[in-house]
Tab-separated table of C-alpha atoms in Angstrom:
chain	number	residue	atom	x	y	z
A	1	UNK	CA	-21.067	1.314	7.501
A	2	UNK	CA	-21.135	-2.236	7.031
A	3	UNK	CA	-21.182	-1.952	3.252
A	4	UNK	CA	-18.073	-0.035	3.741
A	5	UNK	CA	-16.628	-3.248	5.702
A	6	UNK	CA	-17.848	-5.517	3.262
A	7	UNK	CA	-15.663	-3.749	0.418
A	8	UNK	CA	-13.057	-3.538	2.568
A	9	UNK	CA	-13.012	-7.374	2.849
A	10	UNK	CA	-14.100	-8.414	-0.173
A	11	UNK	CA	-10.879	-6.656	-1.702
A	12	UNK	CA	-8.202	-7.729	1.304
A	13	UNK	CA	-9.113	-11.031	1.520
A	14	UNK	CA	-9.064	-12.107	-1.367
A	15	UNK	CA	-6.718	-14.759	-1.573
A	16	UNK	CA	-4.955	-14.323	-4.821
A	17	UNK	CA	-3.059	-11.012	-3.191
A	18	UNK	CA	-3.215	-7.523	-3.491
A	19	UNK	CA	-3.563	-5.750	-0.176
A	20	UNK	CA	-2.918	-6.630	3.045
A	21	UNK	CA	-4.744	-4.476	5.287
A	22	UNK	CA	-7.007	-1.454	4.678
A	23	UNK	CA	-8.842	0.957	6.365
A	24	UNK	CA	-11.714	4.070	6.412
A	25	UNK	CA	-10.766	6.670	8.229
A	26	UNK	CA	-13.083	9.987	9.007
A	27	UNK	CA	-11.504	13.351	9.629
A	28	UNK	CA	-12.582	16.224	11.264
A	29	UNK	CA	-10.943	19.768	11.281
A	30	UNK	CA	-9.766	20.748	14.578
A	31	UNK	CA	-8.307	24.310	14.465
A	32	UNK	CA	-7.152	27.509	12.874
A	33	UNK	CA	-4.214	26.593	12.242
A	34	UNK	CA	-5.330	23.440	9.852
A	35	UNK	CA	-5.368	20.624	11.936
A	36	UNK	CA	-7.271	17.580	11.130
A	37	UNK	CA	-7.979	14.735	13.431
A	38	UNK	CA	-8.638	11.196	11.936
A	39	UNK	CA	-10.659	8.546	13.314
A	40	UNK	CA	-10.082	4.793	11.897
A	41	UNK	CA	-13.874	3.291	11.754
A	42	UNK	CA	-13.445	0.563	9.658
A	43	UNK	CA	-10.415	-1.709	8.942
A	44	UNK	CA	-9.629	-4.950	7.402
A	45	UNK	CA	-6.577	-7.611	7.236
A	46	UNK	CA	-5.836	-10.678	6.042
A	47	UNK	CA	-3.715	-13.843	6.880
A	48	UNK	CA	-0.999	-12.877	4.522
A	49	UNK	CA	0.910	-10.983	7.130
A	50	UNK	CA	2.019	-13.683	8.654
A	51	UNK	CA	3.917	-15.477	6.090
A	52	UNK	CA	4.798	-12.360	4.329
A	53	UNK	CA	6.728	-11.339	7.616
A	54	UNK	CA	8.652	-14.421	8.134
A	55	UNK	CA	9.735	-14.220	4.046
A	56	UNK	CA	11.267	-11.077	5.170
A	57	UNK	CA	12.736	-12.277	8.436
A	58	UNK	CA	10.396	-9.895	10.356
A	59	UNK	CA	9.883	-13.173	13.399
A	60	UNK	CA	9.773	-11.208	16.428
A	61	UNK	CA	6.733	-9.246	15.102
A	62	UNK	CA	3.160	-10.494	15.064
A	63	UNK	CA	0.271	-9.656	12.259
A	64	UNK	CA	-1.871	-7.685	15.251
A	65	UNK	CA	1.488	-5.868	15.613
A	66	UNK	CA	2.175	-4.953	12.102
A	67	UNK	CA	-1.806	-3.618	12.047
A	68	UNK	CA	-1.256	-1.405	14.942
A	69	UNK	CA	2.015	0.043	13.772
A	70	UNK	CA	-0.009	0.778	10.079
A	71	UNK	CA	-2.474	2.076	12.137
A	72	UNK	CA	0.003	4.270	14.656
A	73	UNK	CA	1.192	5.522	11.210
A	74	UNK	CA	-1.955	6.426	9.741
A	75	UNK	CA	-2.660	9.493	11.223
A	76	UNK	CA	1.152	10.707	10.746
A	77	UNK	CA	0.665	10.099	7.068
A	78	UNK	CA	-2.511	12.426	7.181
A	79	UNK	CA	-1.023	15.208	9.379
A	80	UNK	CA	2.176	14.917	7.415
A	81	UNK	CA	0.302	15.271	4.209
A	82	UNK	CA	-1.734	18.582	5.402
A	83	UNK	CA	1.405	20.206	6.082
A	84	UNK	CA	2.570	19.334	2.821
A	85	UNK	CA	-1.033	20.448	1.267
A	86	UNK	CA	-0.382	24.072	2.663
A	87	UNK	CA	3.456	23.889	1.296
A	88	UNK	CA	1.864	22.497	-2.230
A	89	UNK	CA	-0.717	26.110	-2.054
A	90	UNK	CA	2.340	28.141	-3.567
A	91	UNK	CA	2.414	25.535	-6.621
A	92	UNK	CA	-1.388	26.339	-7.600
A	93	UNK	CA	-2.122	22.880	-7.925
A	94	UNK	CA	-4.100	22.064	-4.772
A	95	UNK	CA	-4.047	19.837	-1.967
A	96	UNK	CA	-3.267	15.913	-1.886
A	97	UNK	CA	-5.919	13.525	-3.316
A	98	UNK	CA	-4.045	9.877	-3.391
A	99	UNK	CA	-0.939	9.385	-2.504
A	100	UNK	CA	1.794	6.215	-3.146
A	101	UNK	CA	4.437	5.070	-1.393
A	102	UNK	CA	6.852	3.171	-2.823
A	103	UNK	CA	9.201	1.760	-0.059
A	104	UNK	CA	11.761	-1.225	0.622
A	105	UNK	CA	9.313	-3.808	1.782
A	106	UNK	CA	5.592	-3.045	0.154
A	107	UNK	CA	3.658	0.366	0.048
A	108	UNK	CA	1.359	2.587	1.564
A	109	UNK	CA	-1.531	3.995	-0.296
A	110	UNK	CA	-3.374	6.711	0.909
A	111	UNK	CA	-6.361	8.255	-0.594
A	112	UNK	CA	-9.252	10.953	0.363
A	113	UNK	CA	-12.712	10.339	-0.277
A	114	UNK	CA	-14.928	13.519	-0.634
A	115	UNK	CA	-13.544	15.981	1.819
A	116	UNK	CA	-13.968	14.158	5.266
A	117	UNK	CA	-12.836	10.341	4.344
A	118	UNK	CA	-9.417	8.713	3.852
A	119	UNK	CA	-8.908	5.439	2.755
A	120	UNK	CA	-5.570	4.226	3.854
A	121	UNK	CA	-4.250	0.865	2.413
A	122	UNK	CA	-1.121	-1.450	2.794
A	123	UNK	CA	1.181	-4.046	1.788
A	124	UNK	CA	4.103	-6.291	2.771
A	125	UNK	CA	4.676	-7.516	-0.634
A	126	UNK	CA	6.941	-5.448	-3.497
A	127	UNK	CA	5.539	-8.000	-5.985
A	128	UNK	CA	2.482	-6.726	-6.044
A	129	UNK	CA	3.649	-3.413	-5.371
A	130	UNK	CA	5.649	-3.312	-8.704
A	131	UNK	CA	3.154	-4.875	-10.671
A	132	UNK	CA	0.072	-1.976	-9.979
A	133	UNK	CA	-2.192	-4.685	-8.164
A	134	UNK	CA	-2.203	-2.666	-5.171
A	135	UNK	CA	-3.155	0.743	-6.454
A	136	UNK	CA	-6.388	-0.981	-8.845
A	137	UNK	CA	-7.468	-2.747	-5.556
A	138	UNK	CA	-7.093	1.028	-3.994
A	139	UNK	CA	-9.094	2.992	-7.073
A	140	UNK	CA	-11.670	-0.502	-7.083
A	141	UNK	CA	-12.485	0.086	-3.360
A	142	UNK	CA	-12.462	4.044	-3.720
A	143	UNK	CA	-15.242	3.775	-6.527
A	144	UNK	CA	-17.142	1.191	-4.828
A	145	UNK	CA	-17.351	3.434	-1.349
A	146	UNK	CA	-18.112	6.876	-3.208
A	147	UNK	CA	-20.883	4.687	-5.171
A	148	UNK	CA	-22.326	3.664	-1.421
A	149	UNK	CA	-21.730	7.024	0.280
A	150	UNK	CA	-23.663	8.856	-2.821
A	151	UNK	CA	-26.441	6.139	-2.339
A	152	UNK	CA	-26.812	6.010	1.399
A	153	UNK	CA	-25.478	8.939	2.350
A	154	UNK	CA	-22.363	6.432	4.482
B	1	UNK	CA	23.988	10.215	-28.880
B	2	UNK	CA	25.495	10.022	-24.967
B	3	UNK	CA	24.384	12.472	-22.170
B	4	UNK	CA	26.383	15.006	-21.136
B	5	UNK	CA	25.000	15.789	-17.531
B	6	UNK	CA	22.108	14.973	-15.464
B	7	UNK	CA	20.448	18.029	-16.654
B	8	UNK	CA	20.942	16.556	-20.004
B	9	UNK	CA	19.486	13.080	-19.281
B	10	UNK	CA	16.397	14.642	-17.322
B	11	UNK	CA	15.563	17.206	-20.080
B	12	UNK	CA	15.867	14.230	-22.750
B	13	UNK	CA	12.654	13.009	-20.958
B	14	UNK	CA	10.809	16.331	-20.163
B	15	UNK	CA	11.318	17.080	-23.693
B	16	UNK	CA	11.856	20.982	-25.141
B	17	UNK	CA	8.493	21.142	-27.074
B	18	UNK	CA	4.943	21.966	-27.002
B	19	UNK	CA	4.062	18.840	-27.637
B	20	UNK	CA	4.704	17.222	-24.519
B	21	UNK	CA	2.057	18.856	-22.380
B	22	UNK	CA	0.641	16.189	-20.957
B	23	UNK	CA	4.095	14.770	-19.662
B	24	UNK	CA	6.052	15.967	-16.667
B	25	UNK	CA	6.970	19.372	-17.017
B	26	UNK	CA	9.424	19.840	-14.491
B	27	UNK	CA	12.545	17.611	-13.108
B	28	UNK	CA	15.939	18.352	-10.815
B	29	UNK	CA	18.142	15.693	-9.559
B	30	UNK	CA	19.744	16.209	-5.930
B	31	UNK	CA	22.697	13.619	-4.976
B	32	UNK	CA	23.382	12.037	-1.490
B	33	UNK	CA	27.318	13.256	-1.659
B	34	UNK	CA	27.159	15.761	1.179
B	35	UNK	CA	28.480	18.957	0.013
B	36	UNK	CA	27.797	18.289	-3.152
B	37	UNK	CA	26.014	20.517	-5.525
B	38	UNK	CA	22.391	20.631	-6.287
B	39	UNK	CA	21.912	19.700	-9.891
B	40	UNK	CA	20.437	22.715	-11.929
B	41	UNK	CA	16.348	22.174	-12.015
B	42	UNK	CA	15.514	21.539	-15.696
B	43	UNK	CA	11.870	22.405	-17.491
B	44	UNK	CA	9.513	21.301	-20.960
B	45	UNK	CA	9.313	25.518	-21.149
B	46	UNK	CA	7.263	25.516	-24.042
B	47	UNK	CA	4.697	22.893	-22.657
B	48	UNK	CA	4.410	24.779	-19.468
B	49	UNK	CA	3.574	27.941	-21.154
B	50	UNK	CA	1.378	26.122	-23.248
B	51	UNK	CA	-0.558	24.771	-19.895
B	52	UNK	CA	-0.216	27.987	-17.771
B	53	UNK	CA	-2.357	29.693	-20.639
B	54	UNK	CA	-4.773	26.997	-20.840
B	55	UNK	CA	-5.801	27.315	-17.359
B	56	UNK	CA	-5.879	30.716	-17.529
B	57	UNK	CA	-2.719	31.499	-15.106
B	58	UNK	CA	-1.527	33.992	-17.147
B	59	UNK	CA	-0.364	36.198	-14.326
B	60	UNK	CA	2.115	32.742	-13.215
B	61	UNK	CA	5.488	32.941	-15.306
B	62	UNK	CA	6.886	29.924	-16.189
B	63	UNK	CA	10.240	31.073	-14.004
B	64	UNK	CA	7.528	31.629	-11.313
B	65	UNK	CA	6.106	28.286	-11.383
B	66	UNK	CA	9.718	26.407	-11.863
B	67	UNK	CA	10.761	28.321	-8.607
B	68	UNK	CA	7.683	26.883	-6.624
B	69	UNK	CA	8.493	23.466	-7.444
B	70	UNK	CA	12.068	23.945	-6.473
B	71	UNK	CA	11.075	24.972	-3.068
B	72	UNK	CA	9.032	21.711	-2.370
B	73	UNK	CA	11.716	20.053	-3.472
B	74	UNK	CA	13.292	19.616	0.089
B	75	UNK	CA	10.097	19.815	1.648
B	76	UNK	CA	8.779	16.755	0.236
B	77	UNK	CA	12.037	14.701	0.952
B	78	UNK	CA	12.397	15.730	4.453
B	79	UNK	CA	8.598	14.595	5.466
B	80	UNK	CA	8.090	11.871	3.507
B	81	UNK	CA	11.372	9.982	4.631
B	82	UNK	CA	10.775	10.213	8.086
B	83	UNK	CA	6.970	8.739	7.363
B	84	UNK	CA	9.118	5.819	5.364
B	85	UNK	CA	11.713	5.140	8.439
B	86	UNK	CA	8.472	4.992	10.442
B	87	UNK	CA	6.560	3.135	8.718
B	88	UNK	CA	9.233	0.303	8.643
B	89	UNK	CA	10.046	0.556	12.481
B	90	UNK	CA	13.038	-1.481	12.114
B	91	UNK	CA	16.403	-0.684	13.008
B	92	UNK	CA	17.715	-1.299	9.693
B	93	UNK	CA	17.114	2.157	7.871
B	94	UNK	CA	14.777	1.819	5.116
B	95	UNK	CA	13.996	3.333	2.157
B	96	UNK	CA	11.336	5.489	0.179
B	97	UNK	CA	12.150	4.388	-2.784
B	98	UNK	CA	9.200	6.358	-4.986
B	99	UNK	CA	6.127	8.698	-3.877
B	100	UNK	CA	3.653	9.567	-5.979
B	101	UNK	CA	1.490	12.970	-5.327
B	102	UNK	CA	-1.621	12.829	-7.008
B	103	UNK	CA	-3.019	16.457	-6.600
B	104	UNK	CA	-5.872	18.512	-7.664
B	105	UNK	CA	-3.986	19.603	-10.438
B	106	UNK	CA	-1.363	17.558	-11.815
B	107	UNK	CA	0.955	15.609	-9.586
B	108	UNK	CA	4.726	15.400	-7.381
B	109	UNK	CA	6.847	12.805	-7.898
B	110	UNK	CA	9.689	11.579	-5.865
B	111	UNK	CA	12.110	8.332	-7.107
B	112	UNK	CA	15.294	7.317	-5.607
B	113	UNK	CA	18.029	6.744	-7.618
B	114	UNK	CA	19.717	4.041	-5.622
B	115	UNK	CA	22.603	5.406	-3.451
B	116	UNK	CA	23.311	8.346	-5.861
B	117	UNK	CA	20.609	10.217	-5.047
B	118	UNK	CA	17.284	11.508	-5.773
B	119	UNK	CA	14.968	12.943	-8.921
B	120	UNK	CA	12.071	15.645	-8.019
B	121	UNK	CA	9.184	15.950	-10.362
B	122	UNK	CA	5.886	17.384	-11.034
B	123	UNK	CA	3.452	17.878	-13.527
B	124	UNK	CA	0.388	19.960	-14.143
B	125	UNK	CA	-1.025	17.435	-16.427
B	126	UNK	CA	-3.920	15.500	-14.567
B	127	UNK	CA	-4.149	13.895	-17.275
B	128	UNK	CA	-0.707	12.502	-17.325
B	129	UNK	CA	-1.412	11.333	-13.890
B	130	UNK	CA	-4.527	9.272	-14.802
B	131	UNK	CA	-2.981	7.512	-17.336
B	132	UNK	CA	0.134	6.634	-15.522
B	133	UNK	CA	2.498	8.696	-18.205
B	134	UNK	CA	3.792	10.899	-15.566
B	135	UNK	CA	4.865	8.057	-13.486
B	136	UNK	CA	6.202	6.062	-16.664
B	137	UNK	CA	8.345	8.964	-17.308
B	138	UNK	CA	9.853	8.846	-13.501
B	139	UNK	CA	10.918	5.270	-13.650
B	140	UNK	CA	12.186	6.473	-17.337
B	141	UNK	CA	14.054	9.157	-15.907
B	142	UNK	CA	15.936	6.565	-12.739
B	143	UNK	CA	17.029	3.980	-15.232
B	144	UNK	CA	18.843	6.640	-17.375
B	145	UNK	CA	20.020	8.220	-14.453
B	146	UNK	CA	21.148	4.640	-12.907
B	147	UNK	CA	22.409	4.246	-17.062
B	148	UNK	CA	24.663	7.541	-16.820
B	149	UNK	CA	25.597	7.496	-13.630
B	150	UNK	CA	26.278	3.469	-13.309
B	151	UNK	CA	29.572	2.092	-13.074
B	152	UNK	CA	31.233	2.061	-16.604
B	153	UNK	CA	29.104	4.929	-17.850
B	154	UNK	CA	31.062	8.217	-18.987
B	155	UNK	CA	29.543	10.657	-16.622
B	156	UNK	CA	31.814	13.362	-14.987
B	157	UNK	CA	33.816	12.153	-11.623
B	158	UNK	CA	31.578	12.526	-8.641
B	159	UNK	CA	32.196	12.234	-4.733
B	160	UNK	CA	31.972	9.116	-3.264
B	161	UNK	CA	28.965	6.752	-2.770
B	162	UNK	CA	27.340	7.098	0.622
């Protein structure tokens, strides 16, 4: 796992941008009814979120309080996304394998590795939204950990 | 030459030919006016049967798979913008502004078109996903959208802006 926490780092805090926090989740199917429950194991910020909230007048909210809120949202963007996977059967096309979203003040990426593994990434910053860094540090890191899990079996 | 209606615009982008299979196959716009009503859904038919045959779906009709999309329309906007007001947690509502769907086969798209409304689309091009054509074609389809519905543009008289 600590490979996986390297690549998480190597990408997020990297100081010329990108991402501002990221994280490997595991999920594990917990009923008939399709229910999945998601465990974060491995996450990653950077120093960003500080500035990045004052630039946007966020002051009454702290970096550790912008992580825990991505993180309180994290498994509401999985569950929300298996309901939509068993809406999306009808279409033929399958179930959600990465997913963008595009909102007011950054993104949310969202991506499953293999069948049991999400990787869940954010930013503060529409810049780097709007030009693609974001989503190339997501597919970078995505490669990187399916290269590692194949390997060592992570 | 000028658009005539949404369904005009969006269908200028789809396409109406074979040729444009590995675009998005599939589009309806859906305005914020309450009461309003929806926009007609609008289709590359010849591209989709194209792709239905290719994989082998021949028991799906294209006015099978058009109807399918049209009932995640709604779906997709009523779960996703609740995630996006969450995910903001400020009081100040904010917005989703574009969601990409990258599926198993193909994709869902989602862009809004400032306060006017909203575009729907999907694809079952993967390979229209990978290279980012799909998307190109959604940020296509707001700025003619923004272009024909816009202040100074021709378009019909609509309802008010919300």
């Amino acid at each position: 796992m600590s490979l996986i926490q390297n690549i998480l780092d190597d990408t997020v805090q990297d100081r010329t941008r990108g991402l501002d926090y990221a994280a490997y989740a595991v999920t594990r199917d917990s009923g008939a009814a399709g229910e999945s429950e998601l465990t974060v194991l491995i996450r990653s910020h950077n120093d960003q979120i500080e500035s990045l909230l004052k630039k946007f007048g966020c002051l009454g909210r702290t970096p550790t309080e912008q992580v825990e809120l991505w993180e309180q949202l994290l498994p509401r963007v999985h569950g929300a996304l298996r309901g939509l996977d068993r809406e999306f059967a009808k279409t033929g096309q399958g179930e959600n394998v990465r997913v963008v979203f595009d909102i007011d003040m950054g993104g949310l990426y969202y991506t499953r590795i293999g069948t049991h593994a999400v990787l869940f990434g954010a930013t503060l910053d529409q810049d780097e939204v709007n030009n693609g860094r974001c989503e190339r540090d997501m597919y970078r890191m995505v490669a990187q950990i399916e290269a590692v899990s194949t390997s060592h079996g992570a | 030459m000028a658009h005539k209606s949404v369904e005009d615009v969006l269908q200028g982008i789809l396409g109406h030919t074979a040729d444009g299979i590995d675009g998005l196959h599939f589009a309806v716009f859906r305005p914020n006016v309450p009461g309003a009503p929806a926009n007609k859904p609008v289709f590359n038919e010849p591209a989709l049967q194209t792709v239905l045959q290719l994989y082998g779906w021949e028991s799906r009709t294209v006015e099978e798979q058009v109807e399918v999309w049209g009932q995640c329309t709604d779906a997709v906007r009523r779960s996703f913008q609740e995630l996006a007001d969450a995910a903001q947690n400020e009081k100040a509502k904010r917005r989703l502004r574009r969601l990409v769907m990258d599926v198993e086969v193909g994709g869902l798209l989602y862009a809004a078109v400032e306060d006017y409304g909203w575009v729907f689309a999907a694809t079952l091009s993967q390979q229209s996903m990978n290279t980012g054509r799909a998307e190109w074609q959604l940020v296509e389809m707001v700025r003619e959208l923004l272009r024909f519905l816009g202040p100074g543009s021709n378009s019909p008289p609509r309802g008010p802006r919300r």
